[in-house]
């Protein structure tokens, strides 16, 4: 099973991943939470689309991990240090208390042992260090509507081959490999339970369709728990 899952993830990254996975709204919000200096770790670098944006205003050292170094080749110009790491089996390859900030956006939903991931992030962060983390919201306003009408919620998947079974409003893409789904409440609780204090939160739309994106944007501004893609700023407990 582990070998098959690794092959699937490689296929997802190297052949089938959609460019629209990179969301400008999310990057802008992450940047608003970022300090301007210190040692930064980005988890899930891929081609460096987000790393390139962070580098524009970040004066410190930026390190990155992803499944293998081949995936990260396009990002090497923006990284001071790049290392391979399978988060389902490997420890983050740095010593404890190394980083001032860790960015982990749209990653935790791909990991089997989510507590272990958060424990590892906590380990490599300095005391008082920042974690910026995001994941799709199972309990968003849009997903609540979908469920009422018997439709599959956004960002949840029942297949390794197709993304939109059970919901004709979703685009038919290659599955992204999500294996965990979080309500906003569960997302906050698991982060807090693994050694973090949440100090700020925001939300950006998850859907790329204009009507759905507008609904998510308005709902997220009214209440983060109704937004499509919540982003948390948390600090490592002393």
PDB file of C-alpha atoms in Angstrom:
ATOM      1  CA  UNK A   1       0.000   0.000   0.000  1.00  0.00           C
ATOM      2  CA  UNK A   2       2.789   2.433   0.888  1.00  0.00           C
ATOM      3  CA  UNK A   3       4.537   1.751  -2.447  1.00  0.00           C
ATOM      4  CA  UNK A   4       1.313   2.238  -4.405  1.00  0.00           C
ATOM      5  CA  UNK A   5       0.555   5.494  -2.597  1.00  0.00           C
ATOM      6  CA  UNK A   6       4.022   6.850  -3.349  1.00  0.00           C
ATOM      7  CA  UNK A   7       3.567   6.064  -7.046  1.00  0.00           C
ATOM      8  CA  UNK A   8       0.233   7.868  -7.024  1.00  0.00           C
ATOM      9  CA  UNK A   9       1.730  10.941  -5.376  1.00  0.00           C
ATOM     10  CA  UNK A  10       4.599  11.014  -7.877  1.00  0.00           C
ATOM     11  CA  UNK A  11       2.129  10.798 -10.744  1.00  0.00           C
ATOM     12  CA  UNK A  12       0.085  13.606  -9.234  1.00  0.00           C
ATOM     13  CA  UNK A  13       3.075  15.903  -8.928  1.00  0.00           C
ATOM     14  CA  UNK A  14       5.016  15.146 -12.075  1.00  0.00           C
ATOM     15  CA  UNK A  15       2.280  14.659 -14.673  1.00  0.00           C
ATOM     16  CA  UNK A  16      -1.222  15.640 -13.688  1.00  0.00           C
ATOM     17  CA  UNK A  17      -1.130  18.555 -11.270  1.00  0.00           C
ATOM     18  CA  UNK A  18      -3.198  21.567 -12.348  1.00  0.00           C
ATOM     19  CA  UNK A  19      -1.518  24.975 -12.464  1.00  0.00           C
ATOM     20  CA  UNK A  20      -4.629  26.577 -10.972  1.00  0.00           C
ATOM     21  CA  UNK A  21      -3.785  24.852  -7.687  1.00  0.00           C
ATOM     22  CA  UNK A  22      -1.634  27.951  -7.122  1.00  0.00           C
ATOM     23  CA  UNK A  23      -4.019  30.580  -5.721  1.00  0.00           C
ATOM     24  CA  UNK A  24      -2.990  34.246  -5.624  1.00  0.00           C
ATOM     25  CA  UNK A  25      -5.480  35.021  -2.846  1.00  0.00           C
ATOM     26  CA  UNK A  26      -3.932  32.443  -0.559  1.00  0.00           C
ATOM     27  CA  UNK A  27      -0.391  33.600  -1.287  1.00  0.00           C
ATOM     28  CA  UNK A  28      -1.309  37.210  -0.517  1.00  0.00           C
ATOM     29  CA  UNK A  29      -2.833  36.214   2.826  1.00  0.00           C
ATOM     30  CA  UNK A  30       0.183  34.086   3.746  1.00  0.00           C
ATOM     31  CA  UNK A  31       2.494  36.989   2.914  1.00  0.00           C
ATOM     32  CA  UNK A  32       0.436  39.234   5.198  1.00  0.00           C
ATOM     33  CA  UNK A  33       1.248  36.820   8.064  1.00  0.00           C
ATOM     34  CA  UNK A  34       4.944  36.509   7.209  1.00  0.00           C
ATOM     35  CA  UNK A  35       7.711  38.357   9.032  1.00  0.00           C
ATOM     36  CA  UNK A  36      10.386  39.877   6.814  1.00  0.00           C
ATOM     37  CA  UNK A  37      13.360  37.969   8.183  1.00  0.00           C
ATOM     38  CA  UNK A  38      14.442  34.834  10.018  1.00  0.00           C
ATOM     39  CA  UNK A  39      14.820  31.245   8.861  1.00  0.00           C
ATOM     40  CA  UNK A  40      11.766  30.017   6.954  1.00  0.00           C
ATOM     41  CA  UNK A  41      10.703  26.484   5.974  1.00  0.00           C
ATOM     42  CA  UNK A  42       8.128  25.941   3.243  1.00  0.00           C
ATOM     43  CA  UNK A  43       6.569  22.480   3.293  1.00  0.00           C
ATOM     44  CA  UNK A  44       5.420  21.336  -0.137  1.00  0.00           C
ATOM     45  CA  UNK A  45       7.480  23.531  -2.463  1.00  0.00           C
ATOM     46  CA  UNK A  46       6.644  21.730  -5.723  1.00  0.00           C
ATOM     47  CA  UNK A  47       7.687  24.014  -8.626  1.00  0.00           C
ATOM     48  CA  UNK A  48       8.255  27.027  -6.411  1.00  0.00           C
ATOM     49  CA  UNK A  49       5.273  29.099  -7.564  1.00  0.00           C
ATOM     50  CA  UNK A  50       4.603  30.184  -3.995  1.00  0.00           C
ATOM     51  CA  UNK A  51       8.280  30.285  -2.989  1.00  0.00           C
ATOM     52  CA  UNK A  52       8.968  32.798  -5.724  1.00  0.00           C
ATOM     53  CA  UNK A  53       6.306  35.115  -4.315  1.00  0.00           C
ATOM     54  CA  UNK A  54       7.545  34.764  -0.734  1.00  0.00           C
ATOM     55  CA  UNK A  55      11.105  35.514  -1.835  1.00  0.00           C
ATOM     56  CA  UNK A  56      10.148  38.958  -3.205  1.00  0.00           C
ATOM     57  CA  UNK A  57       9.762  40.498   0.242  1.00  0.00           C
ATOM     58  CA  UNK A  58      11.530  38.016   2.512  1.00  0.00           C
ATOM     59  CA  UNK A  59      15.042  38.948   3.586  1.00  0.00           C
ATOM     60  CA  UNK A  60      15.891  35.781   5.511  1.00  0.00           C
ATOM     61  CA  UNK A  61      16.871  32.226   4.576  1.00  0.00           C
ATOM     62  CA  UNK A  62      14.206  30.121   2.825  1.00  0.00           C
ATOM     63  CA  UNK A  63      14.384  26.333   2.991  1.00  0.00           C
ATOM     64  CA  UNK A  64      11.992  23.880   1.380  1.00  0.00           C
ATOM     65  CA  UNK A  65      10.935  20.239   1.308  1.00  0.00           C
ATOM     66  CA  UNK A  66       8.908  18.109  -1.034  1.00  0.00           C
ATOM     67  CA  UNK A  67       8.633  14.478  -2.024  1.00  0.00           C
ATOM     68  CA  UNK A  68      11.851  14.490  -4.042  1.00  0.00           C
ATOM     69  CA  UNK A  69      14.427  16.888  -5.433  1.00  0.00           C
ATOM     70  CA  UNK A  70      13.293  16.472  -9.048  1.00  0.00           C
ATOM     71  CA  UNK A  71       9.949  18.020  -8.159  1.00  0.00           C
ATOM     72  CA  UNK A  72      11.728  21.061  -6.719  1.00  0.00           C
ATOM     73  CA  UNK A  73      14.158  21.731  -9.600  1.00  0.00           C
ATOM     74  CA  UNK A  74      12.258  24.814 -10.862  1.00  0.00           C
ATOM     75  CA  UNK A  75      12.281  26.222  -7.300  1.00  0.00           C
ATOM     76  CA  UNK A  76      16.015  25.944  -6.677  1.00  0.00           C
ATOM     77  CA  UNK A  77      16.691  29.560  -7.675  1.00  0.00           C
ATOM     78  CA  UNK A  78      14.481  30.742  -4.810  1.00  0.00           C
ATOM     79  CA  UNK A  79      15.652  28.343  -2.087  1.00  0.00           C
ATOM     80  CA  UNK A  80      18.720  28.464   0.127  1.00  0.00           C
ATOM     81  CA  UNK A  81      18.323  24.772   1.031  1.00  0.00           C
ATOM     82  CA  UNK A  82      16.096  22.076  -0.492  1.00  0.00           C
ATOM     83  CA  UNK A  83      15.668  18.572   0.910  1.00  0.00           C
ATOM     84  CA  UNK A  84      13.569  15.545   0.008  1.00  0.00           C
ATOM     85  CA  UNK A  85      11.011  14.394   2.558  1.00  0.00           C
ATOM     86  CA  UNK A  86       8.007  12.066   2.412  1.00  0.00           C
ATOM     87  CA  UNK A  87       5.852  13.396   5.234  1.00  0.00           C
ATOM     88  CA  UNK A  88       4.056  10.068   5.589  1.00  0.00           C
ATOM     89  CA  UNK A  89       7.272   8.221   6.466  1.00  0.00           C
ATOM     90  CA  UNK A  90      10.116  10.670   7.123  1.00  0.00           C
ATOM     91  CA  UNK A  91      10.967  13.175   9.824  1.00  0.00           C
ATOM     92  CA  UNK A  92      11.486  16.749   8.677  1.00  0.00           C
ATOM     93  CA  UNK A  93      15.246  16.695   7.960  1.00  0.00           C
ATOM     94  CA  UNK A  94      16.414  19.466  10.305  1.00  0.00           C
ATOM     95  CA  UNK A  95      17.247  19.594  13.981  1.00  0.00           C
ATOM     96  CA  UNK A  96      14.835  20.869  16.583  1.00  0.00           C
ATOM     97  CA  UNK A  97      14.460  24.624  17.146  1.00  0.00           C
ATOM     98  CA  UNK A  98      15.799  25.464  13.682  1.00  0.00           C
ATOM     99  CA  UNK A  99      13.151  27.687  12.100  1.00  0.00           C
ATOM    100  CA  UNK A 100      11.491  30.975  12.954  1.00  0.00           C
ATOM    101  CA  UNK A 101       8.552  30.311  10.599  1.00  0.00           C
ATOM    102  CA  UNK A 102       7.040  27.276   8.882  1.00  0.00           C
ATOM    103  CA  UNK A 103       4.558  27.550   6.003  1.00  0.00           C
ATOM    104  CA  UNK A 104       2.369  24.488   5.474  1.00  0.00           C
ATOM    105  CA  UNK A 105      -0.428  25.411   3.070  1.00  0.00           C
ATOM    106  CA  UNK A 106      -2.658  22.780   1.431  1.00  0.00           C
ATOM    107  CA  UNK A 107      -0.504  19.920   2.725  1.00  0.00           C
ATOM    108  CA  UNK A 108      -2.066  18.476   5.878  1.00  0.00           C
ATOM    109  CA  UNK A 109      -5.047  17.047   3.957  1.00  0.00           C
ATOM    110  CA  UNK A 110      -2.602  14.881   1.973  1.00  0.00           C
ATOM    111  CA  UNK A 111      -0.972  13.287   5.029  1.00  0.00           C
ATOM    112  CA  UNK A 112      -2.114  10.115   6.766  1.00  0.00           C
ATOM    113  CA  UNK A 113      -0.767  10.890  10.262  1.00  0.00           C
ATOM    114  CA  UNK A 114      -1.714  14.541  10.656  1.00  0.00           C
ATOM    115  CA  UNK A 115      -0.727  14.708  14.332  1.00  0.00           C
ATOM    116  CA  UNK A 116       2.747  13.456  13.488  1.00  0.00           C
ATOM    117  CA  UNK A 117       3.141  16.198  10.877  1.00  0.00           C
ATOM    118  CA  UNK A 118       2.206  18.885  13.386  1.00  0.00           C
ATOM    119  CA  UNK A 119       4.497  17.376  16.017  1.00  0.00           C
ATOM    120  CA  UNK A 120       7.378  17.466  13.520  1.00  0.00           C
ATOM    121  CA  UNK A 121       6.631  21.084  12.630  1.00  0.00           C
ATOM    122  CA  UNK A 122       6.564  21.930  16.319  1.00  0.00           C
ATOM    123  CA  UNK A 123       9.900  20.173  16.806  1.00  0.00           C
ATOM    124  CA  UNK A 124      11.764  22.147  14.124  1.00  0.00           C
ATOM    125  CA  UNK A 125      10.243  25.498  15.123  1.00  0.00           C
ATOM    126  CA  UNK A 126      11.979  27.691  17.676  1.00  0.00           C
ATOM    127  CA  UNK A 127       9.980  28.492  20.843  1.00  0.00           C
ATOM    128  CA  UNK A 128       7.532  31.222  19.914  1.00  0.00           C
ATOM    129  CA  UNK A 129       8.058  30.485  16.212  1.00  0.00           C
ATOM    130  CA  UNK A 130       5.231  30.914  13.713  1.00  0.00           C
ATOM    131  CA  UNK A 131       3.242  28.311  11.797  1.00  0.00           C
ATOM    132  CA  UNK A 132       1.142  29.451   8.838  1.00  0.00           C
ATOM    133  CA  UNK A 133      -1.137  26.604   7.819  1.00  0.00           C
ATOM    134  CA  UNK A 134      -4.183  26.177   5.585  1.00  0.00           C
ATOM    135  CA  UNK A 135      -6.543  23.440   4.407  1.00  0.00           C
ATOM    136  CA  UNK A 136      -9.917  23.242   2.618  1.00  0.00           C
ATOM    137  CA  UNK A 137     -12.925  23.676   4.910  1.00  0.00           C
ATOM    138  CA  UNK A 138     -15.390  20.797   4.905  1.00  0.00           C
ATOM    139  CA  UNK A 139     -17.915  22.986   6.744  1.00  0.00           C
ATOM    140  CA  UNK A 140     -17.768  25.999   4.408  1.00  0.00           C
ATOM    141  CA  UNK A 141     -20.989  27.743   3.412  1.00  0.00           C
ATOM    142  CA  UNK A 142     -20.700  26.277  -0.084  1.00  0.00           C
ATOM    143  CA  UNK A 143     -20.188  22.744   1.199  1.00  0.00           C
ATOM    144  CA  UNK A 144     -23.160  23.095   3.527  1.00  0.00           C
ATOM    145  CA  UNK A 145     -25.303  23.906   0.486  1.00  0.00           C
ATOM    146  CA  UNK A 146     -23.846  21.025  -1.500  1.00  0.00           C
ATOM    147  CA  UNK A 147     -24.524  18.527   1.285  1.00  0.00           C
ATOM    148  CA  UNK A 148     -28.140  19.690   1.682  1.00  0.00           C
ATOM    149  CA  UNK A 149     -28.697  18.812  -1.972  1.00  0.00           C
ATOM    150  CA  UNK A 150     -26.808  15.526  -1.733  1.00  0.00           C
ATOM    151  CA  UNK A 151     -23.704  16.685  -3.614  1.00  0.00           C
ATOM    152  CA  UNK A 152     -20.091  15.808  -2.840  1.00  0.00           C
ATOM    153  CA  UNK A 153     -18.326  18.673  -0.967  1.00  0.00           C
ATOM    154  CA  UNK A 154     -15.408  20.555  -2.492  1.00  0.00           C
ATOM    155  CA  UNK A 155     -11.898  19.160  -1.962  1.00  0.00           C
ATOM    156  CA  UNK A 156     -13.193  15.739  -0.875  1.00  0.00           C
ATOM    157  CA  UNK A 157     -12.399  12.825  -3.146  1.00  0.00           C
ATOM    158  CA  UNK A 158     -13.659   9.292  -3.605  1.00  0.00           C
ATOM    159  CA  UNK A 159     -11.338   8.346  -6.476  1.00  0.00           C
ATOM    160  CA  UNK A 160      -7.658   8.436  -7.407  1.00  0.00           C
ATOM    161  CA  UNK A 161      -8.559   9.120 -11.046  1.00  0.00           C
ATOM    162  CA  UNK A 162     -11.277  11.754 -11.111  1.00  0.00           C
ATOM    163  CA  UNK A 163     -12.067  14.689  -8.822  1.00  0.00           C
ATOM    164  CA  UNK A 164     -15.765  15.427  -9.344  1.00  0.00           C
ATOM    165  CA  UNK A 165     -17.755  12.254  -8.740  1.00  0.00           C
ATOM    166  CA  UNK A 166     -21.059  13.227  -7.150  1.00  0.00           C
ATOM    167  CA  UNK A 167     -20.940  16.941  -7.964  1.00  0.00           C
ATOM    168  CA  UNK A 168     -21.483  18.294 -11.515  1.00  0.00           C
ATOM    169  CA  UNK A 169     -20.514  21.818 -10.358  1.00  0.00           C
ATOM    170  CA  UNK A 170     -16.922  20.720  -9.817  1.00  0.00           C
ATOM    171  CA  UNK A 171     -14.368  20.544 -12.612  1.00  0.00           C
ATOM    172  CA  UNK A 172     -13.358  17.092 -13.776  1.00  0.00           C
ATOM    173  CA  UNK A 173      -9.665  17.035 -12.898  1.00  0.00           C
ATOM    174  CA  UNK A 174      -7.177  14.387 -11.847  1.00  0.00           C
ATOM    175  CA  UNK A 175      -7.614  13.803  -8.121  1.00  0.00           C
ATOM    176  CA  UNK A 176      -5.351  15.874  -5.901  1.00  0.00           C
ATOM    177  CA  UNK A 177      -4.739  13.119  -3.355  1.00  0.00           C
ATOM    178  CA  UNK A 178      -6.668  14.437  -0.372  1.00  0.00           C
ATOM    179  CA  UNK A 179      -7.061  11.766   2.290  1.00  0.00           C
ATOM    180  CA  UNK A 180      -8.137  13.934   5.266  1.00  0.00           C
ATOM    181  CA  UNK A 181     -11.052  16.365   5.491  1.00  0.00           C
ATOM    182  CA  UNK A 182     -11.278  19.095   8.135  1.00  0.00           C
ATOM    183  CA  UNK A 183     -14.133  21.186   9.396  1.00  0.00           C
ATOM    184  CA  UNK A 184     -12.916  24.556  10.613  1.00  0.00           C
ATOM    185  CA  UNK A 185     -13.441  23.452  14.229  1.00  0.00           C
ATOM    186  CA  UNK A 186     -11.442  20.242  13.753  1.00  0.00           C
ATOM    187  CA  UNK A 187      -8.673  22.157  11.977  1.00  0.00           C
ATOM    188  CA  UNK A 188      -8.240  24.590  14.864  1.00  0.00           C
ATOM    189  CA  UNK A 189      -8.450  21.853  17.501  1.00  0.00           C
ATOM    190  CA  UNK A 190      -5.805  19.583  15.986  1.00  0.00           C
ATOM    191  CA  UNK A 191      -3.381  22.488  15.586  1.00  0.00           C
ATOM    192  CA  UNK A 192      -3.904  23.611  19.193  1.00  0.00           C
ATOM    193  CA  UNK A 193      -3.663  20.040  20.513  1.00  0.00           C
ATOM    194  CA  UNK A 194      -0.184  19.646  19.035  1.00  0.00           C
ATOM    195  CA  UNK A 195       1.537  22.508  20.816  1.00  0.00           C
ATOM    196  CA  UNK A 196       0.336  25.707  19.157  1.00  0.00           C
ATOM    197  CA  UNK A 197      -1.602  28.828  20.105  1.00  0.00           C
ATOM    198  CA  UNK A 198      -3.700  30.300  17.300  1.00  0.00           C
ATOM    199  CA  UNK A 199      -3.187  34.052  17.166  1.00  0.00           C
ATOM    200  CA  UNK A 200      -4.943  34.984  13.915  1.00  0.00           C
ATOM    201  CA  UNK A 201      -7.044  33.480  11.151  1.00  0.00           C
ATOM    202  CA  UNK A 202      -8.459  34.413   7.765  1.00  0.00           C
ATOM    203  CA  UNK A 203     -10.060  32.704   4.803  1.00  0.00           C
ATOM    204  CA  UNK A 204      -9.887  32.758   1.007  1.00  0.00           C
ATOM    205  CA  UNK A 205     -12.181  31.161  -1.588  1.00  0.00           C
ATOM    206  CA  UNK A 206     -11.502  27.582  -2.641  1.00  0.00           C
ATOM    207  CA  UNK A 207     -13.717  27.402  -5.710  1.00  0.00           C
ATOM    208  CA  UNK A 208     -12.541  28.814  -9.051  1.00  0.00           C
ATOM    209  CA  UNK A 209     -16.070  29.435 -10.321  1.00  0.00           C
ATOM    210  CA  UNK A 210     -17.017  33.122 -10.005  1.00  0.00           C
ATOM    211  CA  UNK A 211     -20.392  32.718  -8.295  1.00  0.00           C
ATOM    212  CA  UNK A 212     -19.075  30.170  -5.809  1.00  0.00           C
ATOM    213  CA  UNK A 213     -15.890  32.125  -5.148  1.00  0.00           C
ATOM    214  CA  UNK A 214     -17.911  35.278  -4.402  1.00  0.00           C
ATOM    215  CA  UNK A 215     -20.145  33.369  -1.987  1.00  0.00           C
ATOM    216  CA  UNK A 216     -17.119  31.917  -0.178  1.00  0.00           C
ATOM    217  CA  UNK A 217     -15.403  35.301  -0.026  1.00  0.00           C
ATOM    218  CA  UNK A 218     -18.405  37.062   1.522  1.00  0.00           C
ATOM    219  CA  UNK A 219     -19.116  34.218   3.958  1.00  0.00           C
ATOM    220  CA  UNK A 220     -15.466  34.004   4.992  1.00  0.00           C
ATOM    221  CA  UNK A 221     -15.363  37.714   5.793  1.00  0.00           C
ATOM    222  CA  UNK A 222     -18.447  37.381   7.952  1.00  0.00           C
ATOM    223  CA  UNK A 223     -17.074  34.326   9.767  1.00  0.00           C
ATOM    224  CA  UNK A 224     -13.863  32.416   9.086  1.00  0.00           C
ATOM    225  CA  UNK A 225     -15.569  29.093   9.845  1.00  0.00           C
ATOM    226  CA  UNK A 226     -17.826  29.598   6.794  1.00  0.00           C
ATOM    227  CA  UNK A 227     -14.995  30.347   4.364  1.00  0.00           C
ATOM    228  CA  UNK A 228     -13.745  27.881   1.786  1.00  0.00           C
ATOM    229  CA  UNK A 229     -10.044  27.860   2.611  1.00  0.00           C
ATOM    230  CA  UNK A 230      -9.129  28.954   6.182  1.00  0.00           C
ATOM    231  CA  UNK A 231      -5.570  30.029   6.970  1.00  0.00           C
ATOM    232  CA  UNK A 232      -4.301  29.981  10.551  1.00  0.00           C
ATOM    233  CA  UNK A 233      -1.389  31.861  12.076  1.00  0.00           C
ATOM    234  CA  UNK A 234      -0.201  29.944  15.139  1.00  0.00           C
ATOM    235  CA  UNK A 235       2.765  30.205  17.466  1.00  0.00           C
ATOM    236  CA  UNK A 236       4.677  27.392  19.131  1.00  0.00           C
ATOM    237  CA  UNK A 237       3.902  27.252  22.832  1.00  0.00           C
ATOM    238  CA  UNK A 238       6.778  28.009  25.142  1.00  0.00           C
TER     239      UNK A 238
END
